[in-house]
Coordinates of C-alpha atoms and ligand atoms in Angstrom, one line a residue:
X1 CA -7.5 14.2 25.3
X2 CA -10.5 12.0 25.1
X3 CA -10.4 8.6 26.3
X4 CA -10.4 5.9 23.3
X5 CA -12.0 2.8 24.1
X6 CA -12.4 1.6 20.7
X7 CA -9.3 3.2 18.1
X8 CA -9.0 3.3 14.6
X9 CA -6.2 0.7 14.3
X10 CA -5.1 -1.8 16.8
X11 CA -1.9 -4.0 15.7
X12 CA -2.8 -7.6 15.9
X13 CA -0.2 -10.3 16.6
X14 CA -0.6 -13.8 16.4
X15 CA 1.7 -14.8 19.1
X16 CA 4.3 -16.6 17.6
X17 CA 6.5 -13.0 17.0
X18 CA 8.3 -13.5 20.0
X19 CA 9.1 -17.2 19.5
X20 CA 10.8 -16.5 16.2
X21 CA 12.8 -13.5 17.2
X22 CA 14.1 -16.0 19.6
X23 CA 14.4 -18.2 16.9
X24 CA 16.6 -15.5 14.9
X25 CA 18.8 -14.6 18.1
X26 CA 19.6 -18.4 18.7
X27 CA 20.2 -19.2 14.5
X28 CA 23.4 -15.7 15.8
X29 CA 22.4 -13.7 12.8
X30 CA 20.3 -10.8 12.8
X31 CA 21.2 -8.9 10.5
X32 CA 19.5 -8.9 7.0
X33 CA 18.8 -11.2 4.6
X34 CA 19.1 -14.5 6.8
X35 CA 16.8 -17.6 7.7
X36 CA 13.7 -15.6 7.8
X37 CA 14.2 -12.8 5.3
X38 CA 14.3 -15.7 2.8
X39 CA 11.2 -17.4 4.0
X40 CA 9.7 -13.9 3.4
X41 CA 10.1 -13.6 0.0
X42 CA 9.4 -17.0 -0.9
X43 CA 6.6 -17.1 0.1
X44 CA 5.8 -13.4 -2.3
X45 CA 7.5 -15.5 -5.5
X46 CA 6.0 -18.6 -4.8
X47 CA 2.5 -17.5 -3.8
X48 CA 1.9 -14.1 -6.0
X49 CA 3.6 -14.2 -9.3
X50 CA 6.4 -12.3 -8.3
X51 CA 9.7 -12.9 -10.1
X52 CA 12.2 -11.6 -7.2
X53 CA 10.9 -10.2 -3.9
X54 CA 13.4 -8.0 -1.8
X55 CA 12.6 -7.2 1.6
X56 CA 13.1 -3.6 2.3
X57 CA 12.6 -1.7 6.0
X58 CA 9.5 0.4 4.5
X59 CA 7.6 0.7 1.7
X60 CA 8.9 4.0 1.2
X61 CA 12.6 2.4 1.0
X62 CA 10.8 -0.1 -1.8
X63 CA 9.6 3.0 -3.6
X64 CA 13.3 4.6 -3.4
X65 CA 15.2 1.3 -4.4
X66 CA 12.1 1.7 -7.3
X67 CA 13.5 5.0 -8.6
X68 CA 16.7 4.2 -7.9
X69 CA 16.6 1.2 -10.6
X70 CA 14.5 3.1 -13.3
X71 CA 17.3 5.5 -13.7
X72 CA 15.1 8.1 -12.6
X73 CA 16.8 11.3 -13.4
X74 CA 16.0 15.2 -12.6
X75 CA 13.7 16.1 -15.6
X76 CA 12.3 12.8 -15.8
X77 CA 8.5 13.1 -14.9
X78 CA 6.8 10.6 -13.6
X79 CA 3.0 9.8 -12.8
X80 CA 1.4 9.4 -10.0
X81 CA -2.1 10.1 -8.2
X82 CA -2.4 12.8 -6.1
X83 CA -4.6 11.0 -3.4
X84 CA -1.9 9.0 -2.1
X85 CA 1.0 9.0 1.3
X86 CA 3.7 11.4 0.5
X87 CA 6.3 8.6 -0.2
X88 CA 4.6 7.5 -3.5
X89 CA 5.8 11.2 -4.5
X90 CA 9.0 11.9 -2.2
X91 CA 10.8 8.4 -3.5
X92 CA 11.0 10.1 -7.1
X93 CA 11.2 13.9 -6.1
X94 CA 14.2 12.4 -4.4
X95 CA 16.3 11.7 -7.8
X96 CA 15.1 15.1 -9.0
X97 CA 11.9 13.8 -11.3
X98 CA 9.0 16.2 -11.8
X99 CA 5.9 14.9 -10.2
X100 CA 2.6 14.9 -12.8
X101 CA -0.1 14.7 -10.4
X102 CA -3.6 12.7 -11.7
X103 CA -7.0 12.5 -10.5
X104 CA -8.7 9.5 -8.7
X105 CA -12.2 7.7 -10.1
X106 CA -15.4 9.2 -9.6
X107 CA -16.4 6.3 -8.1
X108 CA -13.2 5.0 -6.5
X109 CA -10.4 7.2 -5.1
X110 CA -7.9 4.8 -7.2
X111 CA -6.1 6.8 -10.5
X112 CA -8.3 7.9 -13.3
X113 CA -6.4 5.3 -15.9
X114 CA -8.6 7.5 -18.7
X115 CA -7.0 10.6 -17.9
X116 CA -3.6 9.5 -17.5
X117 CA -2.6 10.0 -21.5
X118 CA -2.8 13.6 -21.7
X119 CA -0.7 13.8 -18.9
X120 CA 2.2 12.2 -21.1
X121 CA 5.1 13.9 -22.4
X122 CA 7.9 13.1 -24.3
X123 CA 10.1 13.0 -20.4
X124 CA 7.6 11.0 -18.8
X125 CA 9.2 7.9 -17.5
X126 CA 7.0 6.0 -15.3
X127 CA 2.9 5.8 -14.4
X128 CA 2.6 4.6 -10.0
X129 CA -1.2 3.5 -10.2
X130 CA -1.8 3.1 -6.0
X131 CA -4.1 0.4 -5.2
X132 CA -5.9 2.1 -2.9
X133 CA -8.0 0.2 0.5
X134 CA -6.4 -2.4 -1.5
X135 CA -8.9 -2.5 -4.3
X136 CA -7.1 -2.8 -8.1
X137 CA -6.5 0.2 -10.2
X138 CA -7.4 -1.2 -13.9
X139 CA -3.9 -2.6 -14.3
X140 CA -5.4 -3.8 -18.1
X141 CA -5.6 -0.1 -19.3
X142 CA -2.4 1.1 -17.3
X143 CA -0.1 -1.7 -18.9
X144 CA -1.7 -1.0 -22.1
X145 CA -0.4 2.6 -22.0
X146 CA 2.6 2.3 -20.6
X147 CA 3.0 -0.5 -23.4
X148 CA 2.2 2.1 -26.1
X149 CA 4.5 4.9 -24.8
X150 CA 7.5 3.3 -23.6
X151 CA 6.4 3.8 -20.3
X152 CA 7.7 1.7 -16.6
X153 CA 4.6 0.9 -13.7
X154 CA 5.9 0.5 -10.7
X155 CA 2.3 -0.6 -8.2
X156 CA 2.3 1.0 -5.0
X157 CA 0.4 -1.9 -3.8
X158 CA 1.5 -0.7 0.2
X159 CA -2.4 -1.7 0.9
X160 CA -2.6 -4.5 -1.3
X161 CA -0.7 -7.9 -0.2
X162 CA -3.4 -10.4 -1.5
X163 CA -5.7 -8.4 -4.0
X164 CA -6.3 -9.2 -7.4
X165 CA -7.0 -8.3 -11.1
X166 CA -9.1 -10.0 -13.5
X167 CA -8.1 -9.3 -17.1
X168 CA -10.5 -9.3 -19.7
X169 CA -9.6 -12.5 -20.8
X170 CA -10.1 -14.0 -17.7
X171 CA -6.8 -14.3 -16.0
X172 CA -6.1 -13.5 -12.5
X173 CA -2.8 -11.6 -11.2
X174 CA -1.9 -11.0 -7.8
X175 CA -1.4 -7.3 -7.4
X176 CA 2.2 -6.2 -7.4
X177 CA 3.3 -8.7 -10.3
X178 CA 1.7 -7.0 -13.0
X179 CA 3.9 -3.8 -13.2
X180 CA 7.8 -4.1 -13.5
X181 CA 8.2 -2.9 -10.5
X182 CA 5.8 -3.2 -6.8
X183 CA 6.3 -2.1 -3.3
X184 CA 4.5 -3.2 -0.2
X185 CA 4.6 -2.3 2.8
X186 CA 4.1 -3.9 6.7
X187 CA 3.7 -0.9 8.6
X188 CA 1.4 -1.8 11.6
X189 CA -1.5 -0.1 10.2
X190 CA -1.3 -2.8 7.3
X191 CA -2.9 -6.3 7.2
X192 CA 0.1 -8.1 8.0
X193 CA 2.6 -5.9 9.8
X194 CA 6.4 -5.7 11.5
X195 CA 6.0 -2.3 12.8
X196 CA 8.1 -1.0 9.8
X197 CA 8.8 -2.9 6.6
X198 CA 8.2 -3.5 3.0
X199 CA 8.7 -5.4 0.1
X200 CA 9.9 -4.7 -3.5
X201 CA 8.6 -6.6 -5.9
X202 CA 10.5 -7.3 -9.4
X203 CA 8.7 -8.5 -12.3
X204 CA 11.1 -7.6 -15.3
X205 CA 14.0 -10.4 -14.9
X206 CA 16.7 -7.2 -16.5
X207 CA 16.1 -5.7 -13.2
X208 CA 16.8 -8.9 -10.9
X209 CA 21.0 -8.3 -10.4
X210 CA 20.9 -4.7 -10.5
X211 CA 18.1 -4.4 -7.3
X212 CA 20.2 -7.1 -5.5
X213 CA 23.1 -4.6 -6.0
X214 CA 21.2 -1.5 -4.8
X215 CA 19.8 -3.1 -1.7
X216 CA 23.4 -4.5 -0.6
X217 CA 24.7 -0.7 -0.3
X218 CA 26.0 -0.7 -4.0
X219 CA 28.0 -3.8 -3.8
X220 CA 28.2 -6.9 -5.3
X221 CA 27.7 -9.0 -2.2
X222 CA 25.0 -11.3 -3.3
X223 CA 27.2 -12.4 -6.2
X224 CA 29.9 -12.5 -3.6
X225 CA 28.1 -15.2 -1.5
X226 CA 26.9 -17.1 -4.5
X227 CA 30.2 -17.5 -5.7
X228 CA 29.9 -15.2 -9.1
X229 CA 32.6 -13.1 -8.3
X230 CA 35.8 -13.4 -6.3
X231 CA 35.0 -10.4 -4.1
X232 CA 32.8 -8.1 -3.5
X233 CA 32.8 -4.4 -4.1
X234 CA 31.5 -1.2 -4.7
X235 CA 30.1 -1.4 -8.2
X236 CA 26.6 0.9 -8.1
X237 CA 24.5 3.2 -6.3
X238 CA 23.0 1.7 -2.8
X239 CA 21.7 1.9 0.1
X240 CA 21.0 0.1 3.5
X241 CA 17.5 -1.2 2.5
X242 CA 17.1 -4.8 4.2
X243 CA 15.3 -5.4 7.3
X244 CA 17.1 -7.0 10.1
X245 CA 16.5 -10.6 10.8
X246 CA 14.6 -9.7 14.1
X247 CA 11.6 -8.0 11.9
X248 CA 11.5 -10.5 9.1
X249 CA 10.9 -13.5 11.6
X250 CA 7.8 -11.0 13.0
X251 CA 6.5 -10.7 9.6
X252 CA 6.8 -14.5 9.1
X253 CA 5.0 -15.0 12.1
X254 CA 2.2 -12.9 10.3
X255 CA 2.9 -14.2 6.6
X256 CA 1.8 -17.6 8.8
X257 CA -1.5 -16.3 9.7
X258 CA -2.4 -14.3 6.7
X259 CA -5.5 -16.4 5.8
X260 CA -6.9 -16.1 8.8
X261 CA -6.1 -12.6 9.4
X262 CA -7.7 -11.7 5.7
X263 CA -11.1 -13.7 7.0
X264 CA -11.3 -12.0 10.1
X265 CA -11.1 -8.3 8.4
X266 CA -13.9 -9.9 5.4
X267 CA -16.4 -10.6 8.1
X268 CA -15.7 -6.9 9.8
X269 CA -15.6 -5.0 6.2
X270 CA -19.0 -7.3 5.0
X271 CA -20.7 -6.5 8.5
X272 CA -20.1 -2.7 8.6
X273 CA -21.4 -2.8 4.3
X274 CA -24.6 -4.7 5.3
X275 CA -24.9 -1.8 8.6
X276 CA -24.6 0.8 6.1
X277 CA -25.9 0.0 3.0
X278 CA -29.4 1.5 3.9
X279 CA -28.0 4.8 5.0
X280 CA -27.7 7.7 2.4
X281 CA -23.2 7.8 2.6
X282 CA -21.8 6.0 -0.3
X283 CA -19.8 3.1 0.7
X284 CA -17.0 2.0 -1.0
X285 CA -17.2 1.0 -4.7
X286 CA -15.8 -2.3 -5.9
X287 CA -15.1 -2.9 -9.8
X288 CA -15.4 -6.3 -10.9
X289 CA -12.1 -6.6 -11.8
X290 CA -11.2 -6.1 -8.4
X291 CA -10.4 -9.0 -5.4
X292 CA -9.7 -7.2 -2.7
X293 CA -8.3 -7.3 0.9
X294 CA -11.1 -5.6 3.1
X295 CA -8.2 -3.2 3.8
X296 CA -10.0 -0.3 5.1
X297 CA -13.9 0.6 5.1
X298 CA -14.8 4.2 3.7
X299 CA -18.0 5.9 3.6
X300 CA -18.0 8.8 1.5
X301 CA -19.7 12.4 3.7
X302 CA -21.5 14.4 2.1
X303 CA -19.9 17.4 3.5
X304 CA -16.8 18.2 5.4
X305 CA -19.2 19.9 7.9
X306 CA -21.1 16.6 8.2
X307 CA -17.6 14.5 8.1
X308 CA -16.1 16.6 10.8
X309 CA -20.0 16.4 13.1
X310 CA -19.3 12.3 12.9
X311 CA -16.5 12.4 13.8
X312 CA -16.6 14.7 16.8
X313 CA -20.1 12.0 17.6
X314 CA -17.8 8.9 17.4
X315 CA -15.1 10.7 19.6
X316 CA -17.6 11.8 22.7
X317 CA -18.2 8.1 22.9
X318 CA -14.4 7.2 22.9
X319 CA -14.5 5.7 19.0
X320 CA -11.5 6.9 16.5
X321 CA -12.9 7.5 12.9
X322 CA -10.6 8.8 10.6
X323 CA -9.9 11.0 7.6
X324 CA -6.8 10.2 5.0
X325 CA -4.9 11.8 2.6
X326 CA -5.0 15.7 1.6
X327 CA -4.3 15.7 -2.0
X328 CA -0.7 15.8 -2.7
X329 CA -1.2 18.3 -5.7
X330 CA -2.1 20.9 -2.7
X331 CA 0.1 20.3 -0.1
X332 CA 2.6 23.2 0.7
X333 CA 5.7 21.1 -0.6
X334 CA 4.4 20.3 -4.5
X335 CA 3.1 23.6 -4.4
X336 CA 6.7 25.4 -3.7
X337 CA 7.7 23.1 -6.6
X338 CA 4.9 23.8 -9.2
X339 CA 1.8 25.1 -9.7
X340 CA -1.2 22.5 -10.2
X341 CA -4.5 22.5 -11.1
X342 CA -7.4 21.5 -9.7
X343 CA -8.3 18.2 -9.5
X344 CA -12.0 17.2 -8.5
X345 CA -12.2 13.7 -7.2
X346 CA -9.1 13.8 -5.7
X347 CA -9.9 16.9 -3.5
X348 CA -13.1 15.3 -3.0
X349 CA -11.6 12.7 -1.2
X350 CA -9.4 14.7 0.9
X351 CA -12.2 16.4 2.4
X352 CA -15.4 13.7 2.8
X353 CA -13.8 9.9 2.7
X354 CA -13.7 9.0 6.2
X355 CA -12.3 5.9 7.5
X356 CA -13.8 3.3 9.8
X357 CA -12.3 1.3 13.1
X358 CA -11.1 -2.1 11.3
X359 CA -9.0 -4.3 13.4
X360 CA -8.7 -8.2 14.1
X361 CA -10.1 -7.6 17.5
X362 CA -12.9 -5.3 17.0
X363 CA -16.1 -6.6 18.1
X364 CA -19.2 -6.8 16.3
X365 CA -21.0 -4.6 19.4
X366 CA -18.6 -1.5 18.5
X367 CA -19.6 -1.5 15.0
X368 CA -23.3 -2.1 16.0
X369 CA -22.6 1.7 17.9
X370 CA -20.6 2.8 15.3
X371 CA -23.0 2.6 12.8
X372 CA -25.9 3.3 15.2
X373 CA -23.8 6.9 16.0
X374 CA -23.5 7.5 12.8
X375 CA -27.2 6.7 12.0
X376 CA -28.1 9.3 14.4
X377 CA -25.9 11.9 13.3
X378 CA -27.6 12.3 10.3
X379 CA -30.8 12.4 10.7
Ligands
PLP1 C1 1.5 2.9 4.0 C2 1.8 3.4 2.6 C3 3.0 3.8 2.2 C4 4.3 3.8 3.1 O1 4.6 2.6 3.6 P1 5.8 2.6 4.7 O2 6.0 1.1 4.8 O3 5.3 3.2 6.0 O4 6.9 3.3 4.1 C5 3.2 4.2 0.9 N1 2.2 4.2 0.0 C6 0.9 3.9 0.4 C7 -0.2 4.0 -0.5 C8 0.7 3.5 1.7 O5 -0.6 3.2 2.1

């Protein structure tokens, strides 16, 4: 084991967590959706778009309370890109669906919206674009399909809290309230984090009672405590989906801070693009449409020999780069389920994107030897 001095991801905190945990243990509630659970999602209906936000304990559980309300049914196929975290796929494998694997961009690892058509069949139920590092899938040309065949998007915008589309015509949508459905998540390797956590997002009003049902355990105990019914009971499928009390107030601590968290990572993400823009890697690619997050900071190898020679570099001097995803459609798991072709850019991916230190604290000196490592190793 080396010694890491400077690691790929170091959870920031803003140092008001504690305080409000104390907070929620003095209000004698922590259990979910109390005093800060609400704050939470107000501030995701009030400040994206969204129609109904339902904090969840992952993004995977969003994902899951996702399928759970599209009826998702074994036959049902649904859409997704292959360069993505297993829980994009597992949430819908779960209720038996038949996962259609598409490739990313050329230029961006985000999902091919022109190839997504010929991957439709008459049990196709739902396209999950993944805004990847953040950056907007064209949420235009996906809506537009799924418009034309009947089809449900649900954004995995995990990466995404406070990115944007452009539409053509000029208006500007916060990702996760353009699809019906969107997930987040807060995982600590996120911009704003509570260790674990997430956040479904609900932008088709038809949906609104039924997700408040799923997320109470299948019962009607939101209705209960609004005074819609006269008692609650078990009227659906559920699960145990909400946070406790003692992570919402750490993500409201964090939800407090966001601006100044999402300027700190701009300055790190412009600094390491102006280190690297004269060296031969390709950085990442940003469509127009796109108003991103600063996320994460790729460069693209040119080999997995040279991706695995800079890493090794970074590591001798105690810095953590790292690779991401291996392509879903070749993992051992979707391949004891079907067989699936081969797709390029998505493979491609897998084996040359490599991902960059970016944390709150990191210092402008590490990336100065980050880039100046790099520099070396490939000349
Ligand atoms: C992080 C992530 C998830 C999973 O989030 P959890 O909150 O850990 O469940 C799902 N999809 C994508 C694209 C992610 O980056």
């Amino acid at each position: 084991m080396s010694n890491i001095r400077v690691p790929f991801n170091k959870p920031y905190f803003t140092g008001q967590e504690t305080k409000y945990i104390q907070n929620a243990v003095a209000y004698g509630k922590i259990s979910g959706n109390g005093y800060f659970t609400k704050k939470c999602q107000t501030f995701f209906e009030e400040n994206y778009g969204i129609k109904k936000a339902l904090l969840t304990s992952s993004c995977t559980d969003a994902l899951e309370m996702a399928a759970l309300l599209l009826n998702i049914v074994p036959g049902d196929e649904v859409i997704i890109p292959s360069f993505t975290f297993v829980s994009t796929a597992n949430a819908f494998v779960l209720r038996g669906a038949k996962i259609v694997y598409c490739d990313s961009k050329s230029d961006h690892p985000g999902i091919d919206e022109f190839q997504i058509e010929e991957l439709i069949t008459p049990k196709t139920k739902a396209i999950v674009p993944v805004h990847y590092a953040g950056v907007a899938c064209d949420m235009e040309k996906i809506m537009q399909i799924a418009v034309k065949h009947g089809l449900y998007v649900v954004e995995d915008a995990a990466q995404a809290i406070d990115s944007y589309f452009t539409f053509s015509d000029g208006t500007k949508k916060a990702l996760g309230s353009i699809g019906h459905l969107a997930t987040f998540s807060f995982h600590e390797t996120k911009n704003i984090i509570s260790g674990e956590g997430g956040l479904l997002a609900i932008n088709e009003t038809k949906f609104i009672d039924r997700a408040e049902i799923i997320w109470e355990k299948g019962t009607n105990r939101s209705a209960f405590f609004k005074g819609d019914v006269e008692k609650y009971e078990w009227v659906d499928l559920g699960s145990s989906f909400q946070p406790s009390e003692i992570i919402a107030a750490i993500l409201y601590a964090q939800i407090e801070e966001l601006p100044n968290i999402q300027r700190r990572r701009q300055s790190i993400w412009m600094n390491y693009n102006d280190l690297f823009k004269n060296e031969k890697l390709n950085l990442p690619y940003i469509p127009t449409f796109a108003e991103f997050n600063y996320h994460i900071f790729y460069l693209i190898c040119e080999s997995t020999e040279q991706r695995k020679m800079i890493i090794e570099n970074l590591k001798l001097k105690g810095i953590l780069a790292v690779f991401h995803y291996q392509s879903l459609h070749k993992s051992p798991f979707a391949k004891s389920l079907q067989n699936n072709s081969k797709l390029k850019n998505a493979e491609r991916y897998s084996n040359l994107l490599l991902r960059l230190p970016l944390y709150y604290e990191l210092k402008k000196e590490d990336q100065n030897e980050i880039h100046e490592i790099i520099s070396n190793s490939l000349s």
